């Protein structure tokens, strides 16, 4: 509530503001027109009271912090002279001015609570000392002041709701901006990983082939390099399609995709391959699926490079809260290809780290047998929730 007291009130539309204050203006003027007062000095008090009303209107329209001042002056002065009045004119001025004052959201809470009772006490004291005490006058002043206080609370609540909605809009806008930046980063990473590696490796192969043709005069070796470049182009095209599918959210199920690339590796390299899946397959985040597929492709490529003809086994394991991928070849083992501008297994390890995953690669002599093994583990939040 303290924060609401220090915050500017919500702005009303011009039409609403005019409609609300037109009624108050009519009441003030009608009250003055209906008075039967005969004392000149009381007419002077009433005239000053009516003059304070437009001052209040100007201050309220400009959301001034002094809006309450003319209302307090008009209400309290009429409360003091109410005992001298010959009719209810002074009491009605007190009720209207105090009720309007207690409805101001900028008024301190303690003042808004005390104002109706202070005005009622002044009316009672003035009538008891200078005239005849009438409890209905006191009750009218207090009740209208409480009604104004209720309106203040309503406006304060509406203001808090409006501020909360505005804060929510700002938060949503920041979240959308952050999501857009994340998506741009992901797209940039996809393009870098795919195009930088594929085009770079392709360029190297073509440069070597050109050198062999122009300097070494070795057409056979140059043809081999061109064939290698053609394979790299095909692999790059497949990676680009995979990246586009990931950006569109059109990533196939992980087990199905691993089955296809494992079988394709066996056909292309005339190598015995096998794929097994343990646990219950479940949908994964597209970024995680693409990262695991690329690790599998890179591991299979390394197996063909460093252990040509050796059997390769790919195993996918869906555990309760993790997803594991193992690629093992039964060759003599070899260095992991970390080259390629971040596209090798080192680049994949960095990519998996963004998803909280980890990658290990090295020679093995365990349950998988002798050879080279690549192991990947990625936490799966969906599996944890299940």
CSV table of C-alpha atoms in Angstrom, one decimal:
chain,number,residue,atom,x,y,z
A,1,UNK,CA,0.0,0.0,0.0
A,2,UNK,CA,2.9,2.3,0.7
A,3,UNK,CA,4.1,2.0,-2.9
A,4,UNK,CA,0.7,2.8,-4.2
A,5,UNK,CA,0.6,6.0,-2.2
A,6,UNK,CA,3.9,7.2,-3.8
A,7,UNK,CA,2.7,6.4,-7.3
A,8,UNK,CA,0.8,8.7,-9.6
A,9,UNK,CA,-2.8,7.8,-10.1
A,10,UNK,CA,-4.0,6.2,-13.3
A,11,UNK,CA,-5.0,8.6,-15.9
A,12,UNK,CA,-8.6,8.7,-16.9
A,13,UNK,CA,-9.8,9.4,-20.4
A,14,UNK,CA,-10.9,13.0,-20.9
A,15,UNK,CA,-14.5,11.9,-21.4
A,16,UNK,CA,-14.5,10.0,-18.1
A,17,UNK,CA,-12.8,12.8,-16.3
A,18,UNK,CA,-15.3,15.3,-17.5
A,19,UNK,CA,-18.3,13.1,-16.8
A,20,UNK,CA,-17.2,12.4,-13.2
A,21,UNK,CA,-16.4,16.0,-12.3
A,22,UNK,CA,-19.4,17.4,-14.1
A,23,UNK,CA,-21.6,15.7,-11.5
A,24,UNK,CA,-19.6,17.2,-8.7
A,25,UNK,CA,-19.7,20.6,-10.2
A,26,UNK,CA,-23.5,20.4,-10.6
A,27,UNK,CA,-23.8,19.4,-6.9
A,28,UNK,CA,-21.7,22.2,-5.7
A,29,UNK,CA,-23.5,24.8,-7.8
A,30,UNK,CA,-27.0,23.4,-6.9
A,31,UNK,CA,-26.1,23.4,-3.2
A,32,UNK,CA,-25.1,27.1,-3.4
A,33,UNK,CA,-28.2,28.0,-5.4
A,34,UNK,CA,-30.5,26.3,-2.8
A,35,UNK,CA,-29.1,27.9,0.3
A,36,UNK,CA,-31.3,30.1,2.4
A,37,UNK,CA,-28.4,31.8,4.2
A,38,UNK,CA,-28.9,35.4,5.3
A,39,UNK,CA,-25.6,36.3,6.9
A,40,UNK,CA,-23.2,38.1,4.5
A,41,UNK,CA,-20.1,36.6,6.0
A,42,UNK,CA,-21.5,33.1,5.5
A,43,UNK,CA,-22.1,34.0,1.8
A,44,UNK,CA,-18.5,35.0,1.7
A,45,UNK,CA,-17.5,31.6,3.1
A,46,UNK,CA,-19.7,29.8,0.5
A,47,UNK,CA,-18.3,32.0,-2.3
A,48,UNK,CA,-14.7,31.1,-1.4
A,49,UNK,CA,-15.7,27.4,-1.1
A,50,UNK,CA,-17.2,27.4,-4.6
A,51,UNK,CA,-14.1,29.3,-5.9
A,52,UNK,CA,-11.9,26.5,-4.5
A,53,UNK,CA,-13.7,23.9,-6.7
A,54,UNK,CA,-12.2,25.0,-10.1
A,55,UNK,CA,-8.8,25.2,-8.4
A,56,UNK,CA,-9.2,21.6,-7.5
A,57,UNK,CA,-10.3,20.7,-11.0
A,58,UNK,CA,-7.2,22.3,-12.6
A,59,UNK,CA,-4.9,20.6,-10.1
A,60,UNK,CA,-6.6,17.2,-10.5
A,61,UNK,CA,-6.5,17.4,-14.3
A,62,UNK,CA,-2.7,17.9,-14.2
A,63,UNK,CA,-2.2,15.2,-11.6
A,64,UNK,CA,-0.7,17.6,-9.1
A,65,UNK,CA,0.4,16.5,-5.7
A,66,UNK,CA,-1.4,19.5,-4.2
A,67,UNK,CA,-4.9,18.4,-5.4
A,68,UNK,CA,-6.0,17.7,-1.9
A,69,UNK,CA,-5.3,21.2,-0.6
A,70,UNK,CA,-8.3,23.1,-2.0
A,71,UNK,CA,-10.6,20.2,-1.0
A,72,UNK,CA,-9.2,20.1,2.6
A,73,UNK,CA,-9.6,23.9,2.9
A,74,UNK,CA,-13.2,23.9,1.6
A,75,UNK,CA,-14.2,20.9,3.7
A,76,UNK,CA,-12.6,22.0,7.0
A,77,UNK,CA,-13.7,25.6,6.8
A,78,UNK,CA,-17.3,24.7,6.2
A,79,UNK,CA,-17.1,22.1,9.0
A,80,UNK,CA,-16.0,24.8,11.5
A,81,UNK,CA,-18.8,27.3,10.5
A,82,UNK,CA,-21.5,24.6,10.1
A,83,UNK,CA,-22.9,25.5,13.5
A,84,UNK,CA,-23.8,29.0,12.2
A,85,UNK,CA,-25.6,27.8,9.1
A,86,UNK,CA,-29.4,28.1,8.8
A,87,UNK,CA,-29.6,25.1,6.6
A,88,UNK,CA,-27.6,22.1,5.4
A,89,UNK,CA,-25.5,24.0,2.8
A,90,UNK,CA,-22.3,24.0,4.9
A,91,UNK,CA,-22.7,20.4,5.8
A,92,UNK,CA,-23.2,19.3,2.2
A,93,UNK,CA,-20.1,21.3,1.2
A,94,UNK,CA,-18.1,19.4,3.9
A,95,UNK,CA,-19.5,16.0,2.7
A,96,UNK,CA,-18.7,16.7,-1.0
A,97,UNK,CA,-15.2,18.1,-0.5
A,98,UNK,CA,-14.1,15.5,2.1
A,99,UNK,CA,-15.5,12.6,0.0
A,100,UNK,CA,-13.7,13.8,-3.0
A,101,UNK,CA,-10.5,14.3,-1.1
A,102,UNK,CA,-10.5,10.8,0.4
A,103,UNK,CA,-11.0,9.4,-3.1
A,104,UNK,CA,-7.6,10.7,-4.2
A,105,UNK,CA,-5.1,7.8,-4.7
A,106,UNK,CA,-2.2,10.3,-4.0
A,107,UNK,CA,-3.4,11.1,-0.5
A,108,UNK,CA,-1.6,9.4,2.3
A,109,UNK,CA,-3.5,6.4,3.7
A,110,UNK,CA,-3.5,7.7,7.2
A,111,UNK,CA,-4.9,11.1,6.1
A,112,UNK,CA,-7.5,9.5,3.9
A,113,UNK,CA,-8.6,7.3,6.9
A,114,UNK,CA,-8.7,10.2,9.4
A,115,UNK,CA,-10.2,12.9,7.2
A,116,UNK,CA,-13.9,11.7,7.4
A,117,UNK,CA,-13.8,11.4,11.2
A,118,UNK,CA,-12.0,14.7,11.7
A,119,UNK,CA,-14.6,16.5,9.5
A,120,UNK,CA,-17.4,14.7,11.3
A,121,UNK,CA,-15.9,15.7,14.7
A,122,UNK,CA,-15.6,19.4,13.6
A,123,UNK,CA,-19.2,19.4,12.3
A,124,UNK,CA,-20.4,17.9,15.6
A,125,UNK,CA,-18.4,20.4,17.7
A,126,UNK,CA,-19.5,23.4,15.7
A,127,UNK,CA,-23.1,22.4,15.9
A,128,UNK,CA,-22.9,21.6,19.6
A,129,UNK,CA,-21.2,24.9,20.4
A,130,UNK,CA,-22.8,27.3,18.0
A,131,UNK,CA,-26.1,25.7,17.1
A,132,UNK,CA,-28.0,22.4,17.5
A,133,UNK,CA,-26.2,19.1,17.2
A,134,UNK,CA,-27.8,16.9,14.6
A,135,UNK,CA,-26.3,13.4,14.4
A,136,UNK,CA,-27.6,12.8,10.9
A,137,UNK,CA,-25.3,15.6,9.6
A,138,UNK,CA,-22.3,14.0,11.3
A,139,UNK,CA,-23.3,10.6,10.0
A,140,UNK,CA,-23.7,12.0,6.4
A,141,UNK,CA,-20.2,13.5,6.5
A,142,UNK,CA,-18.5,10.4,7.9
A,143,UNK,CA,-20.4,8.0,5.5
A,144,UNK,CA,-19.7,10.0,2.4
A,145,UNK,CA,-16.0,10.3,3.4
A,146,UNK,CA,-15.9,6.5,3.8
A,147,UNK,CA,-17.5,6.1,0.4
A,148,UNK,CA,-14.8,8.3,-1.1
A,149,UNK,CA,-12.1,6.2,0.7
A,150,UNK,CA,-13.6,3.1,-0.8
A,151,UNK,CA,-13.4,4.7,-4.3
A,152,UNK,CA,-9.7,5.5,-3.5
A,153,UNK,CA,-9.0,1.9,-2.7
A,154,UNK,CA,-10.7,0.8,-5.9
A,155,UNK,CA,-8.6,3.2,-7.9
A,156,UNK,CA,-5.5,2.2,-6.1
A,157,UNK,CA,-6.2,-1.5,-6.9
A,158,UNK,CA,-6.9,-0.6,-10.5
A,159,UNK,CA,-3.6,1.3,-10.6
A,160,UNK,CA,-1.7,-1.7,-9.1
A,161,UNK,CA,-3.4,-4.0,-11.7
A,162,UNK,CA,-2.4,-1.7,-14.5
A,163,UNK,CA,1.2,-1.5,-13.3
A,164,UNK,CA,1.3,-5.3,-13.0
A,165,UNK,CA,0.0,-5.7,-16.5
A,166,UNK,CA,2.6,-3.2,-17.8
A,167,UNK,CA,5.4,-5.0,-15.9
A,168,UNK,CA,4.1,-8.3,-17.4
A,169,UNK,CA,4.2,-6.8,-20.9
A,170,UNK,CA,7.8,-5.6,-20.3
A,171,UNK,CA,8.8,-9.0,-19.0
A,172,UNK,CA,7.2,-10.7,-22.0
A,173,UNK,CA,8.9,-8.3,-24.4
A,174,UNK,CA,12.3,-9.0,-22.7
A,175,UNK,CA,11.6,-12.8,-22.9
A,176,UNK,CA,10.7,-12.5,-26.5
A,177,UNK,CA,13.9,-10.5,-27.2
A,178,UNK,CA,16.0,-13.0,-25.3
A,179,UNK,CA,14.4,-15.9,-27.2
A,180,UNK,CA,15.1,-14.1,-30.5
A,181,UNK,CA,18.7,-13.6,-29.6
A,182,UNK,CA,19.0,-17.3,-28.5
A,183,UNK,CA,17.5,-18.3,-31.8
A,184,UNK,CA,19.8,-16.1,-33.8
A,185,UNK,CA,22.7,-17.6,-31.9
A,186,UNK,CA,21.5,-21.1,-32.6
A,187,UNK,CA,21.1,-20.3,-36.3
A,188,UNK,CA,24.6,-18.8,-36.4
A,189,UNK,CA,26.0,-21.8,-34.7
A,190,UNK,CA,24.2,-24.2,-37.1
A,191,UNK,CA,25.5,-22.2,-40.2
A,192,UNK,CA,29.0,-22.1,-38.8
A,193,UNK,CA,29.2,-25.8,-37.9
A,194,UNK,CA,27.8,-26.9,-41.2
A,195,UNK,CA,29.0,-24.4,-43.8
A,196,UNK,CA,32.4,-23.5,-42.3
A,197,UNK,CA,33.5,-27.1,-42.0
A,198,UNK,CA,32.0,-28.4,-45.2
A,199,UNK,CA,33.1,-25.5,-47.5
A,200,UNK,CA,36.5,-25.3,-45.8
A,201,UNK,CA,37.3,-29.0,-46.2
A,202,UNK,CA,35.9,-28.9,-49.7
A,203,UNK,CA,38.2,-26.0,-50.6
A,204,UNK,CA,41.2,-27.7,-49.3
A,205,UNK,CA,40.6,-30.9,-51.3
A,206,UNK,CA,40.0,-28.9,-54.5
A,207,UNK,CA,43.2,-26.8,-53.9
A,208,UNK,CA,45.2,-30.0,-53.5
A,209,UNK,CA,43.7,-31.6,-56.6
A,210,UNK,CA,44.5,-28.4,-58.6
A,211,UNK,CA,48.1,-28.5,-57.3
A,212,UNK,CA,48.5,-32.2,-58.3
A,213,UNK,CA,47.2,-31.4,-61.8
A,214,UNK,CA,49.2,-28.3,-62.4
A,215,UNK,CA,52.5,-29.1,-60.6
A,216,UNK,CA,52.7,-32.8,-59.9
A,217,UNK,CA,51.1,-34.1,-63.0
A,218,UNK,CA,49.3,-36.9,-61.0
A,219,UNK,CA,45.8,-37.3,-62.5
A,220,UNK,CA,45.1,-40.4,-60.5
A,221,UNK,CA,45.7,-38.7,-57.1
A,222,UNK,CA,43.9,-35.6,-58.3
A,223,UNK,CA,40.9,-37.7,-59.2
A,224,UNK,CA,40.9,-39.2,-55.7
A,225,UNK,CA,40.9,-35.7,-54.2
A,226,UNK,CA,38.0,-34.7,-56.4
A,227,UNK,CA,36.1,-37.8,-55.4
A,228,UNK,CA,36.8,-36.9,-51.8
A,229,UNK,CA,35.6,-33.4,-52.4
A,230,UNK,CA,32.4,-34.7,-54.0
A,231,UNK,CA,31.8,-36.8,-50.9
A,232,UNK,CA,32.4,-33.8,-48.6
A,233,UNK,CA,29.9,-31.8,-50.7
A,234,UNK,CA,27.3,-34.6,-50.3
A,235,UNK,CA,28.0,-34.8,-46.6
A,236,UNK,CA,27.8,-31.0,-46.3
A,237,UNK,CA,24.5,-31.0,-48.1
A,238,UNK,CA,23.1,-33.6,-45.8
A,239,UNK,CA,24.3,-31.6,-42.8
A,240,UNK,CA,22.7,-28.4,-44.2
A,241,UNK,CA,19.4,-30.2,-44.7
A,242,UNK,CA,19.7,-31.5,-41.1
A,243,UNK,CA,20.3,-28.0,-39.8
A,244,UNK,CA,17.3,-26.6,-41.8
A,245,UNK,CA,15.1,-29.4,-40.4
A,246,UNK,CA,16.3,-28.6,-36.9
A,247,UNK,CA,15.5,-24.9,-37.4
A,248,UNK,CA,12.0,-25.9,-38.7
A,249,UNK,CA,11.4,-28.4,-35.9
A,250,UNK,CA,11.2,-31.2,-38.5
A,251,UNK,CA,13.8,-33.5,-36.8
A,252,UNK,CA,13.0,-37.2,-37.1
A,253,UNK,CA,13.0,-39.5,-34.0
A,254,UNK,CA,16.5,-40.1,-32.8
A,255,UNK,CA,16.5,-43.9,-32.9
A,256,UNK,CA,15.1,-43.8,-36.5
A,257,UNK,CA,17.7,-41.4,-37.7
A,258,UNK,CA,20.6,-43.3,-36.1
A,259,UNK,CA,19.3,-46.5,-37.7
A,260,UNK,CA,19.5,-44.8,-41.1
A,261,UNK,CA,22.9,-43.2,-40.8
A,262,UNK,CA,24.4,-46.4,-39.3
A,263,UNK,CA,23.1,-48.5,-42.2
A,264,UNK,CA,24.3,-45.8,-44.7
A,265,UNK,CA,27.8,-45.9,-43.2
A,266,UNK,CA,27.9,-49.7,-43.6
A,267,UNK,CA,26.8,-49.5,-47.2
A,268,UNK,CA,29.2,-46.6,-48.1
A,269,UNK,CA,32.3,-48.2,-46.5
A,270,UNK,CA,31.5,-51.9,-46.9
A,271,UNK,CA,31.7,-52.2,-43.2
A,272,UNK,CA,29.8,-54.4,-40.7
A,273,UNK,CA,27.6,-52.0,-38.6
A,274,UNK,CA,25.1,-52.5,-35.9
A,275,UNK,CA,22.6,-50.3,-34.0
A,276,UNK,CA,20.9,-51.1,-30.8
A,277,UNK,CA,18.5,-49.1,-28.6
A,278,UNK,CA,17.8,-49.8,-25.0
A,279,UNK,CA,15.1,-48.2,-22.8
A,280,UNK,CA,11.9,-46.6,-24.0
A,281,UNK,CA,12.4,-44.1,-26.8
A,282,UNK,CA,10.8,-40.7,-26.1
A,283,UNK,CA,10.7,-37.3,-27.9
A,284,UNK,CA,13.8,-35.1,-27.3
A,285,UNK,CA,14.5,-31.5,-27.8
A,286,UNK,CA,15.3,-30.8,-31.4
A,287,UNK,CA,18.7,-29.2,-30.6
A,288,UNK,CA,19.7,-32.3,-28.5
A,289,UNK,CA,18.6,-34.7,-31.2
A,290,UNK,CA,20.6,-32.8,-33.9
A,291,UNK,CA,23.7,-32.6,-31.6
A,292,UNK,CA,23.6,-36.4,-31.0
A,293,UNK,CA,23.1,-37.1,-34.7
A,294,UNK,CA,26.1,-35.0,-35.5
A,295,UNK,CA,28.2,-36.7,-32.9
A,296,UNK,CA,27.3,-40.0,-34.4
A,297,UNK,CA,28.1,-38.8,-37.9
A,298,UNK,CA,31.5,-37.5,-36.8
A,299,UNK,CA,32.3,-40.6,-34.9
A,300,UNK,CA,31.4,-42.8,-37.9
A,301,UNK,CA,33.5,-40.6,-40.1
A,302,UNK,CA,36.5,-40.9,-37.8
A,303,UNK,CA,36.0,-44.7,-37.6
A,304,UNK,CA,36.1,-44.9,-41.4
A,305,UNK,CA,39.2,-42.7,-41.5
A,306,UNK,CA,41.3,-44.2,-38.7
A,307,UNK,CA,40.0,-47.8,-38.7
A,308,UNK,CA,38.8,-48.5,-42.3
A,309,UNK,CA,36.9,-51.8,-42.6
A,310,UNK,CA,36.5,-52.3,-38.8
A,311,UNK,CA,33.1,-53.2,-37.5
A,312,UNK,CA,31.2,-50.4,-35.9
A,313,UNK,CA,28.6,-50.6,-33.2
A,314,UNK,CA,26.2,-47.7,-32.3
A,315,UNK,CA,24.2,-48.0,-29.1
A,316,UNK,CA,21.5,-45.5,-27.9
A,317,UNK,CA,20.3,-45.8,-24.3
A,318,UNK,CA,17.2,-44.0,-22.9
A,319,UNK,CA,17.7,-44.0,-19.1
A,320,UNK,CA,15.4,-42.4,-16.5
A,321,UNK,CA,16.9,-38.9,-16.6
A,322,UNK,CA,19.6,-39.1,-19.3
A,323,UNK,CA,20.1,-40.2,-22.9
A,324,UNK,CA,23.4,-41.9,-23.8
A,325,UNK,CA,25.0,-42.6,-27.1
A,326,UNK,CA,28.0,-44.9,-27.7
A,327,UNK,CA,29.9,-45.4,-31.0
A,328,UNK,CA,32.6,-48.1,-30.9
A,329,UNK,CA,34.8,-49.3,-33.7
A,330,UNK,CA,36.9,-52.5,-33.4
A,331,UNK,CA,39.9,-51.1,-35.1
A,332,UNK,CA,43.3,-50.3,-33.6
A,333,UNK,CA,42.1,-46.9,-32.5
A,334,UNK,CA,43.2,-43.5,-33.6
A,335,UNK,CA,43.2,-39.8,-32.9
A,336,UNK,CA,39.9,-38.1,-32.7
A,337,UNK,CA,39.4,-35.6,-35.5
A,338,UNK,CA,39.1,-32.3,-33.7
A,339,UNK,CA,39.9,-30.3,-36.8
A,340,UNK,CA,37.5,-28.6,-39.1
A,341,UNK,CA,36.8,-25.2,-37.5
A,342,UNK,CA,34.7,-26.5,-34.6
A,343,UNK,CA,32.9,-29.3,-36.5
A,344,UNK,CA,35.0,-32.2,-35.1
A,345,UNK,CA,34.2,-34.0,-31.9
A,346,UNK,CA,35.8,-31.1,-29.9
A,347,UNK,CA,33.2,-28.8,-31.5
A,348,UNK,CA,30.5,-31.3,-30.7
A,349,UNK,CA,31.6,-31.5,-27.1
A,350,UNK,CA,31.3,-27.7,-26.8
A,351,UNK,CA,27.8,-28.0,-28.4
A,352,UNK,CA,26.7,-30.7,-26.0
A,353,UNK,CA,28.0,-28.7,-23.0
A,354,UNK,CA,25.4,-26.0,-23.9
A,355,UNK,CA,22.7,-28.6,-23.2
A,356,UNK,CA,24.5,-29.8,-20.1
A,357,UNK,CA,25.8,-32.9,-21.8
A,358,UNK,CA,29.3,-34.4,-21.9
A,359,UNK,CA,31.4,-36.3,-24.5
A,360,UNK,CA,34.3,-38.7,-24.0
A,361,UNK,CA,36.4,-40.2,-26.7
A,362,UNK,CA,39.4,-42.5,-26.5
A,363,UNK,CA,40.8,-46.0,-26.9
A,364,UNK,CA,38.9,-48.7,-25.1
A,365,UNK,CA,39.6,-52.2,-24.0
A,366,UNK,CA,36.5,-53.0,-22.0
A,367,UNK,CA,33.0,-54.4,-22.6
A,368,UNK,CA,32.9,-53.1,-26.1
A,369,UNK,CA,36.2,-54.7,-26.9
A,370,UNK,CA,39.5,-53.2,-28.2
A,371,UNK,CA,39.2,-50.2,-30.4
A,372,UNK,CA,38.0,-46.6,-30.2
A,373,UNK,CA,34.9,-45.5,-28.3
A,374,UNK,CA,32.9,-42.3,-28.2
A,375,UNK,CA,30.5,-41.9,-25.3
A,376,UNK,CA,27.9,-39.1,-25.0
A,377,UNK,CA,25.5,-38.4,-22.1
A,378,UNK,CA,22.9,-35.7,-22.1
A,379,UNK,CA,20.4,-35.0,-19.3
A,380,UNK,CA,16.7,-35.3,-20.4
A,381,UNK,CA,14.3,-33.0,-18.4
A,382,UNK,CA,11.3,-34.7,-20.1
A,383,UNK,CA,12.5,-38.0,-18.7
A,384,UNK,CA,12.9,-36.6,-15.3
A,385,UNK,CA,9.3,-35.2,-15.3
A,386,UNK,CA,8.0,-38.5,-16.5
